C-alpha cells in the first residue's frame, strides 16, 4: 500500500513537501536524509501547498479560520495558541482535499508557530523550537524558526513511519 502525504505550509514555505518528495524519489534534499532515514519507496507526496495568506486559507483550503490578530500585506498573524489551531485546520483541509493518508499543516506569526500532523487515527500538535515575531523579528530569527519547524516535522514524520 502506498502512503500518501499532503502539506499546507506557511512558515515552512513548502520545504517540508520538498524534502518528503526528494527522499521518496531517492534524491537528497537539505534535511530529509538526516531525518527521513527510513522513508520507504511506498511513500509519495501528493501535494505541497505554500499558503501564507488569509484569503488563500479561505479560497484554496475552504476554511473559515479565526480572525487574525493582524494582517500584514495579506499574511495572517496569529499568536502561538491560535497558530496551533489553524495548523490543525490546514492539515485536515489538505488531507481531505487531496485524499492523503497524512495531512501536515504549519503556520507561524507570533511565537514558535503551529505544526499539525494528522491521520485518520491521530493528530499530533507541536511547535518549532525557536520563538519569533513576524511583525518585528529580523529575517535571521524567522529563518531559524522555519528551519526548526521543518526539522521538527520531519523528525515526527520519521517516528510515525517507523
XYZ file of N, CA and C in Angstrom:
486
model
N 0.832 -1.186 0.000
C 0.000 0.000 0.000
C 0.876 1.247 0.000
N 0.509 2.219 -0.787
C 1.233 3.479 -0.850
C 0.670 4.449 0.170
N 1.556 5.049 0.964
C 1.176 6.053 1.948
C 1.289 7.418 1.282
N 0.183 8.170 1.266
C 0.128 9.454 0.579
C 0.145 10.590 1.602
N 0.995 11.593 1.322
C 1.154 12.745 2.213
C 0.869 14.021 1.436
N 0.212 14.984 2.107
C -0.020 16.308 1.536
C 0.267 17.358 2.603
N 0.808 18.499 2.172
C 1.129 19.570 3.114
C 0.466 20.880 2.716
N 0.124 21.664 3.729
C -0.310 23.048 3.575
C 0.584 23.845 4.514
N 1.531 24.581 3.945
C 2.589 25.197 4.739
C 2.589 26.718 4.630
N 2.845 27.348 5.759
C 3.030 28.795 5.786
C 4.488 29.099 6.118
N 4.856 29.054 7.397
C 6.199 29.496 7.774
C 7.309 28.560 7.311
N 6.983 27.368 6.899
C 7.983 26.434 6.383
C 8.113 26.513 4.863
N 7.333 27.376 4.232
C 7.479 27.758 2.816
C 7.551 26.600 1.832
N 6.902 25.486 2.141
C 6.912 24.353 1.217
C 8.139 23.474 1.331
N 9.026 23.769 2.265
C 10.260 22.988 2.414
C 9.992 21.568 2.889
N 8.951 21.392 3.701
C 8.612 20.043 4.165
C 8.209 19.187 2.972
N 7.353 19.730 2.127
C 6.925 18.998 0.929
C 8.126 18.661 0.052
N 9.009 19.628 -0.145
C 10.190 19.402 -0.981
C 11.050 18.273 -0.428
N 11.242 18.244 0.875
C 12.087 17.219 1.489
C 11.435 15.832 1.412
N 10.139 15.765 1.664
C 9.440 14.476 1.558
C 9.516 13.964 0.129
N 9.260 14.841 -0.815
C 9.314 14.441 -2.225
C 10.720 13.973 -2.616
N 11.726 14.729 -2.243
C 13.103 14.363 -2.596
C 13.455 12.983 -2.045
N 13.174 12.757 -0.778
C 13.519 11.467 -0.171
C 12.710 10.317 -0.760
N 11.436 10.568 -1.035
C 10.607 9.488 -1.579
C 11.001 9.144 -3.010
N 11.664 10.066 -3.692
C 12.103 9.824 -5.064
C 13.576 9.402 -5.145
N 14.225 9.320 -3.991
C 15.592 8.802 -3.952
C 16.695 9.812 -4.163
N 16.406 11.096 -4.056
C 17.489 12.074 -4.129
C 17.501 12.937 -2.890
N 18.600 13.611 -2.674
C 18.815 14.338 -1.421
C 18.252 15.748 -1.450
N 17.636 16.123 -0.352
C 17.261 17.498 -0.087
C 18.225 18.021 0.963
N 17.861 19.089 1.628
C 18.737 19.671 2.646
C 18.667 18.954 3.992
N 17.482 18.501 4.391
C 17.280 17.907 5.714
C 16.830 16.456 5.659
N 16.115 16.094 4.632
C 15.494 14.784 4.534
C 16.383 13.606 4.836
N 17.580 13.527 4.246
C 18.416 12.351 4.502
C 18.749 12.156 5.986
N 18.830 13.256 6.737
C 19.133 13.146 8.168
C 17.903 12.708 8.964
N 16.724 13.185 8.568
C 15.515 12.947 9.357
C 14.617 11.855 8.814
N 14.696 11.577 7.541
C 13.821 10.571 6.943
C 14.633 9.371 6.469
N 15.390 8.815 7.372
C 16.285 7.696 7.036
C 15.525 6.461 6.584
N 14.352 6.251 7.123
C 13.605 5.030 6.841
C 12.425 5.248 5.906
N 12.485 6.323 5.128
C 11.394 6.576 4.193
C 11.364 5.473 3.151
N 10.241 4.835 3.079
C 10.109 3.701 2.165
C 9.651 4.175 0.794
N 9.904 3.346 -0.196
C 9.529 3.695 -1.559
C 8.025 3.829 -1.736
N 7.249 3.284 -0.809
C 5.805 3.348 -0.950
C 5.193 4.583 -0.284
N 6.009 5.641 -0.102
C 5.536 6.925 0.406
C 5.649 7.938 -0.726
N 4.543 8.653 -0.996
C 4.602 9.691 -2.023
C 3.994 10.982 -1.499
N 4.468 12.070 -2.045
C 3.897 13.372 -1.754
C 2.851 13.663 -2.820
N 1.603 13.801 -2.408
C 0.535 14.138 -3.356
C 0.563 15.609 -3.722
N 0.789 16.458 -2.698
C 0.716 17.891 -2.924
C 1.427 18.619 -1.803
N 2.067 19.708 -2.162
C 2.659 20.612 -1.193
C 2.221 22.023 -1.540
N 1.498 22.660 -0.632
C 0.950 23.989 -0.887
C 1.600 25.001 0.056
N 2.146 26.080 -0.510
C 2.624 27.209 0.286
C 1.455 28.184 0.376
N 0.971 28.429 1.596
C -0.297 29.132 1.743
C -0.234 30.127 2.909
N 0.427 31.279 2.693
C 0.635 32.228 3.787
C -0.502 33.215 4.032
N -1.417 33.361 3.091
C -2.406 34.435 3.228
C -3.749 33.953 3.771
N -4.431 34.890 4.389
C -5.760 34.612 4.908
C -6.722 34.276 3.765
N -6.626 35.011 2.677
C -7.543 34.759 1.557
C -7.323 33.373 0.963
N -6.088 32.877 0.932
C -5.831 31.526 0.410
C -6.377 30.452 1.348
N -6.295 30.693 2.651
C -6.910 29.728 3.578
C -8.386 29.566 3.243
N -9.019 30.680 2.950
C -10.453 30.649 2.666
C -10.755 30.085 1.280
N -10.028 30.537 0.261
C -10.384 30.159 -1.108
C -9.786 28.827 -1.550
N -8.558 28.525 -1.150
C -7.913 27.285 -1.585
C -8.277 26.117 -0.673
N -8.210 26.346 0.630
C -8.490 25.268 1.583
C -9.939 25.265 2.067
N -10.728 26.226 1.626
C -12.140 26.317 2.015
C -12.331 26.360 3.528
N -11.482 27.131 4.202
C -11.545 27.243 5.660
C -12.188 28.560 6.069
N -12.747 28.549 7.256
C -13.169 29.770 7.930
C -12.314 29.876 9.192
N -11.101 30.396 9.042
C -10.181 30.449 10.183
C -10.572 31.549 11.168
N -10.004 31.485 12.369
C -10.238 32.568 13.331
C -9.712 33.888 12.764
N -10.237 34.973 13.268
C -9.768 36.295 12.849
C -8.322 36.485 13.340
N -7.407 36.851 12.453
C -6.010 37.058 12.874
C -5.872 38.278 13.781
N -4.800 38.290 14.565
C -4.501 39.462 15.370
C -4.158 40.637 14.474
N -3.546 40.302 13.344
C -3.126 41.335 12.403
C -3.010 40.693 11.020
N -3.144 41.505 9.993
C -2.896 41.056 8.627
C -1.843 41.986 8.046
N -0.741 41.399 7.592
C 0.371 42.167 7.024
C 0.488 41.831 5.542
N 0.097 42.756 4.687
C 0.145 42.534 3.236
C -0.521 41.207 2.865
N -1.647 40.922 3.501
C -2.420 39.718 3.217
C -2.055 38.518 4.064
N -0.902 38.570 4.727
C -0.427 37.437 5.528
C -1.062 37.486 6.914
N -1.585 36.340 7.337
C -2.247 36.224 8.624
C -1.226 36.171 9.752
N -1.511 36.853 10.843
C -0.629 36.836 12.012
C -1.466 36.423 13.220
N -1.157 35.233 13.743
C -1.826 34.711 14.937
C -0.818 34.574 16.071
N -1.325 34.433 17.303
C -0.459 34.070 18.416
C -0.210 32.561 18.348
N 0.687 32.083 19.168
C 1.112 30.674 19.109
C -0.043 29.690 19.331
N -0.895 29.982 20.286
C -2.020 29.079 20.569
C -2.947 28.983 19.353
N -3.261 30.109 18.750
C -4.145 30.105 17.587
C -3.445 29.503 16.379
N -2.123 29.728 16.255
C -1.364 29.083 15.176
C -1.533 27.565 15.229
N -1.510 26.998 16.432
C -1.675 25.548 16.559
C -3.065 25.112 16.098
N -4.083 25.865 16.443
C -5.444 25.543 15.997
C -5.559 25.628 14.478
N -4.982 26.672 13.898
C -5.057 26.875 12.451
C -4.239 25.807 11.719
N -3.106 25.407 12.276
C -2.296 24.341 11.657
C -3.102 23.043 11.566
N -3.876 22.730 12.595
C -4.729 21.536 12.564
C -5.791 21.684 11.469
N -6.388 22.861 11.379
C -7.388 23.104 10.334
C -6.771 22.926 8.946
N -5.564 23.440 8.760
C -4.875 23.347 7.475
C -4.556 21.890 7.130
N -4.052 21.144 8.118
C -3.711 19.732 7.897
C -4.959 18.931 7.533
N -6.036 19.169 8.248
C -7.298 18.455 7.988
C -7.816 18.802 6.588
N -7.753 20.073 6.220
C -8.267 20.502 4.913
C -7.451 19.911 3.768
N -6.126 19.992 3.841
C -5.302 19.482 2.737
C -5.405 17.966 2.639
N -5.546 17.306 3.769
C -5.742 15.850 3.773
C -7.058 15.504 3.072
N -8.112 16.222 3.408
C -9.420 15.958 2.816
C -9.488 16.286 1.339
N -8.928 17.407 0.945
C -8.970 17.840 -0.452
C -8.211 16.876 -1.353
N -7.064 16.384 -0.881
C -6.200 15.537 -1.721
C -6.466 14.047 -1.576
N -7.139 13.644 -0.508
C -7.325 12.218 -0.244
C -6.078 11.572 0.336
N -5.215 12.381 0.931
C -3.971 11.876 1.524
C -4.253 11.062 2.785
N -3.295 10.216 3.138
C -3.350 9.469 4.400
C -2.853 10.323 5.555
N -1.920 11.230 5.258
C -1.346 12.133 6.264
C -1.438 13.556 5.733
N -1.995 14.450 6.547
C -2.020 15.873 6.241
C -1.112 16.601 7.200
N -0.344 17.538 6.681
C 0.573 18.327 7.501
C 0.241 19.798 7.309
N 0.102 20.534 8.413
C -0.149 21.971 8.369
C 0.848 22.714 9.221
N 1.336 23.854 8.715
C 2.241 24.700 9.503
C 1.855 26.157 9.316
N 1.915 26.927 10.386
C 1.685 28.360 10.320
C 2.324 29.022 11.533
N 2.861 30.230 11.356
C 3.520 30.909 12.468
C 3.454 32.415 12.284
N 3.033 33.079 13.325
C 3.030 34.536 13.356
C 3.870 35.016 14.519
N 3.292 34.898 15.720
C 3.966 35.343 16.936
C 4.215 34.124 17.815
N 5.449 33.813 18.111
C 5.778 32.664 18.955
C 6.517 31.602 18.173
N 6.326 30.360 18.590
C 7.037 29.234 17.963
C 6.227 28.608 16.828
N 5.036 29.120 16.587
C 4.228 28.642 15.475
C 3.422 27.417 15.824
N 2.696 26.952 14.831
C 1.877 25.766 14.986
C 2.211 24.754 13.916
N 2.331 23.505 14.348
C 2.604 22.374 13.464
C 1.552 21.325 13.770
N 0.962 20.757 12.727
C -0.018 19.687 12.924
C 0.238 18.588 11.900
N 0.235 17.361 12.386
C 0.345 16.176 11.531
C -0.864 15.318 11.861
N -1.672 15.049 10.841
C -2.976 14.443 11.063
C -3.149 13.195 10.208
N -3.651 12.130 10.830
C -4.042 10.915 10.111
C -5.497 10.617 10.501
N -6.018 9.511 10.027
C -7.368 9.125 10.445
C -7.407 8.727 11.919
N -6.267 8.288 12.444
C -6.213 7.782 13.820
C -5.794 8.819 14.859
N -5.000 9.805 14.482
C -4.486 10.725 15.483
C -4.121 12.074 14.882
N -3.974 13.056 15.794
C -3.492 14.385 15.452
C -2.342 14.709 16.388
N -1.210 15.068 15.805
C -0.056 15.489 16.595
C 0.097 16.991 16.416
N 0.162 17.710 17.542
C 0.397 19.152 17.511
C 1.761 19.420 18.127
N 2.495 20.354 17.506
C 3.816 20.702 18.007
C 4.109 22.161 17.644
N 5.278 22.610 18.058
C 5.765 23.936 17.690
C 7.216 23.807 17.258
N 7.718 24.825 16.600
C 9.153 24.909 16.347
C 9.839 25.157 17.692
N 11.138 25.074 17.727
C 11.877 25.312 18.966
C 12.379 26.751 19.085
N 12.053 27.577 18.092
C 12.561 28.951 18.043
C 11.387 29.924 18.061
N 11.453 30.900 18.949
C 10.435 31.944 19.037
C 10.802 33.072 18.073
N 9.808 33.579 17.368
C 9.991 34.746 16.504
C 8.662 35.477 16.400
N 8.724 36.706 15.948
C 7.532 37.517 15.756
C 7.568 38.065 14.340
N 6.642 37.608 13.514
C 6.595 38.008 12.110
C 6.562 39.527 11.963
N 5.997 40.213 12.953
C 5.845 41.661 12.876
C 7.131 42.416 13.161
N 8.064 41.796 13.905
C 9.231 42.573 14.328
C 10.557 41.823 14.304
N 10.546 40.506 14.233
C 11.818 39.768 14.230
C 12.526 39.985 12.899
N 13.834 39.985 12.958
C 14.599 40.073 11.727
C 14.516 38.765 10.955
N 14.913 38.819 9.696
C 14.812 37.630 8.848
C 15.642 36.477 9.382
N 16.737 36.767 10.078
C 17.570 35.703 10.640
C 16.781 34.860 11.642
N 16.051 35.492 12.536
C 15.262 34.772 13.546
C 14.106 34.021 12.889
N 13.473 34.635 11.906
C 12.379 33.967 11.200
C 12.883 32.733 10.461
N 14.057 32.813 9.856
C 14.629 31.651 9.160
C 15.026 30.549 10.135
N 15.511 30.926 11.318
C 15.828 29.918 12.345
C 14.564 29.178 12.767
N 13.471 29.920 12.928
C 12.194 29.277 13.282
C 11.752 28.352 12.155
N 11.884 28.801 10.923
C 11.498 27.993 9.768
C 12.264 26.675 9.734
N 13.568 26.739 9.856
C 14.395 25.527 9.815
C 14.045 24.603 10.974
N 13.836 25.176 12.155
C 13.437 24.375 13.316
C 12.112 23.662 13.047
N 11.168 24.362 12.436
C 9.869 23.758 12.123
C 9.983 22.621 11.124
N 10.782 22.810 10.087
C 10.980 21.758 9.085
C 11.591 20.524 9.740
N 12.636 20.722 10.519
C 13.297 19.596 11.186
C 12.344 18.880 12.148
N 11.529 19.656 12.869
C 10.586 19.061 13.821
C 9.587 18.169 13.091
N 9.014 18.656 11.996
C 8.030 17.865 11.252
C 8.662 16.602 10.698
N 9.839 16.721 10.092
C 10.491 15.546 9.505
C 10.846 14.518 10.576
N 11.251 14.981 11.741
C 11.561 14.074 12.849
C 10.305 13.331 13.326
N 9.209 14.066 13.490
C 7.948 13.429 13.897
C 7.470 12.459 12.824
N 7.580 12.870 11.564
C 7.149 12.001 10.468
C 7.954 10.718 10.444
N 9.247 10.804 10.686
C 10.089 9.604 10.749
C 9.602 8.663 11.839
N 9.245 9.218 13.008
C 8.717 8.395 14.097
C 7.402 7.728 13.698
N 6.546 8.455 13.012
C 5.268 7.882 12.562
C 5.502 6.745 11.564
N 6.427 6.946 10.643
C 6.675 5.959 9.604
C 7.393 4.710 10.112
N 8.090 4.848 11.248
C 8.733 3.675 11.857
C 7.673 2.795 12.411
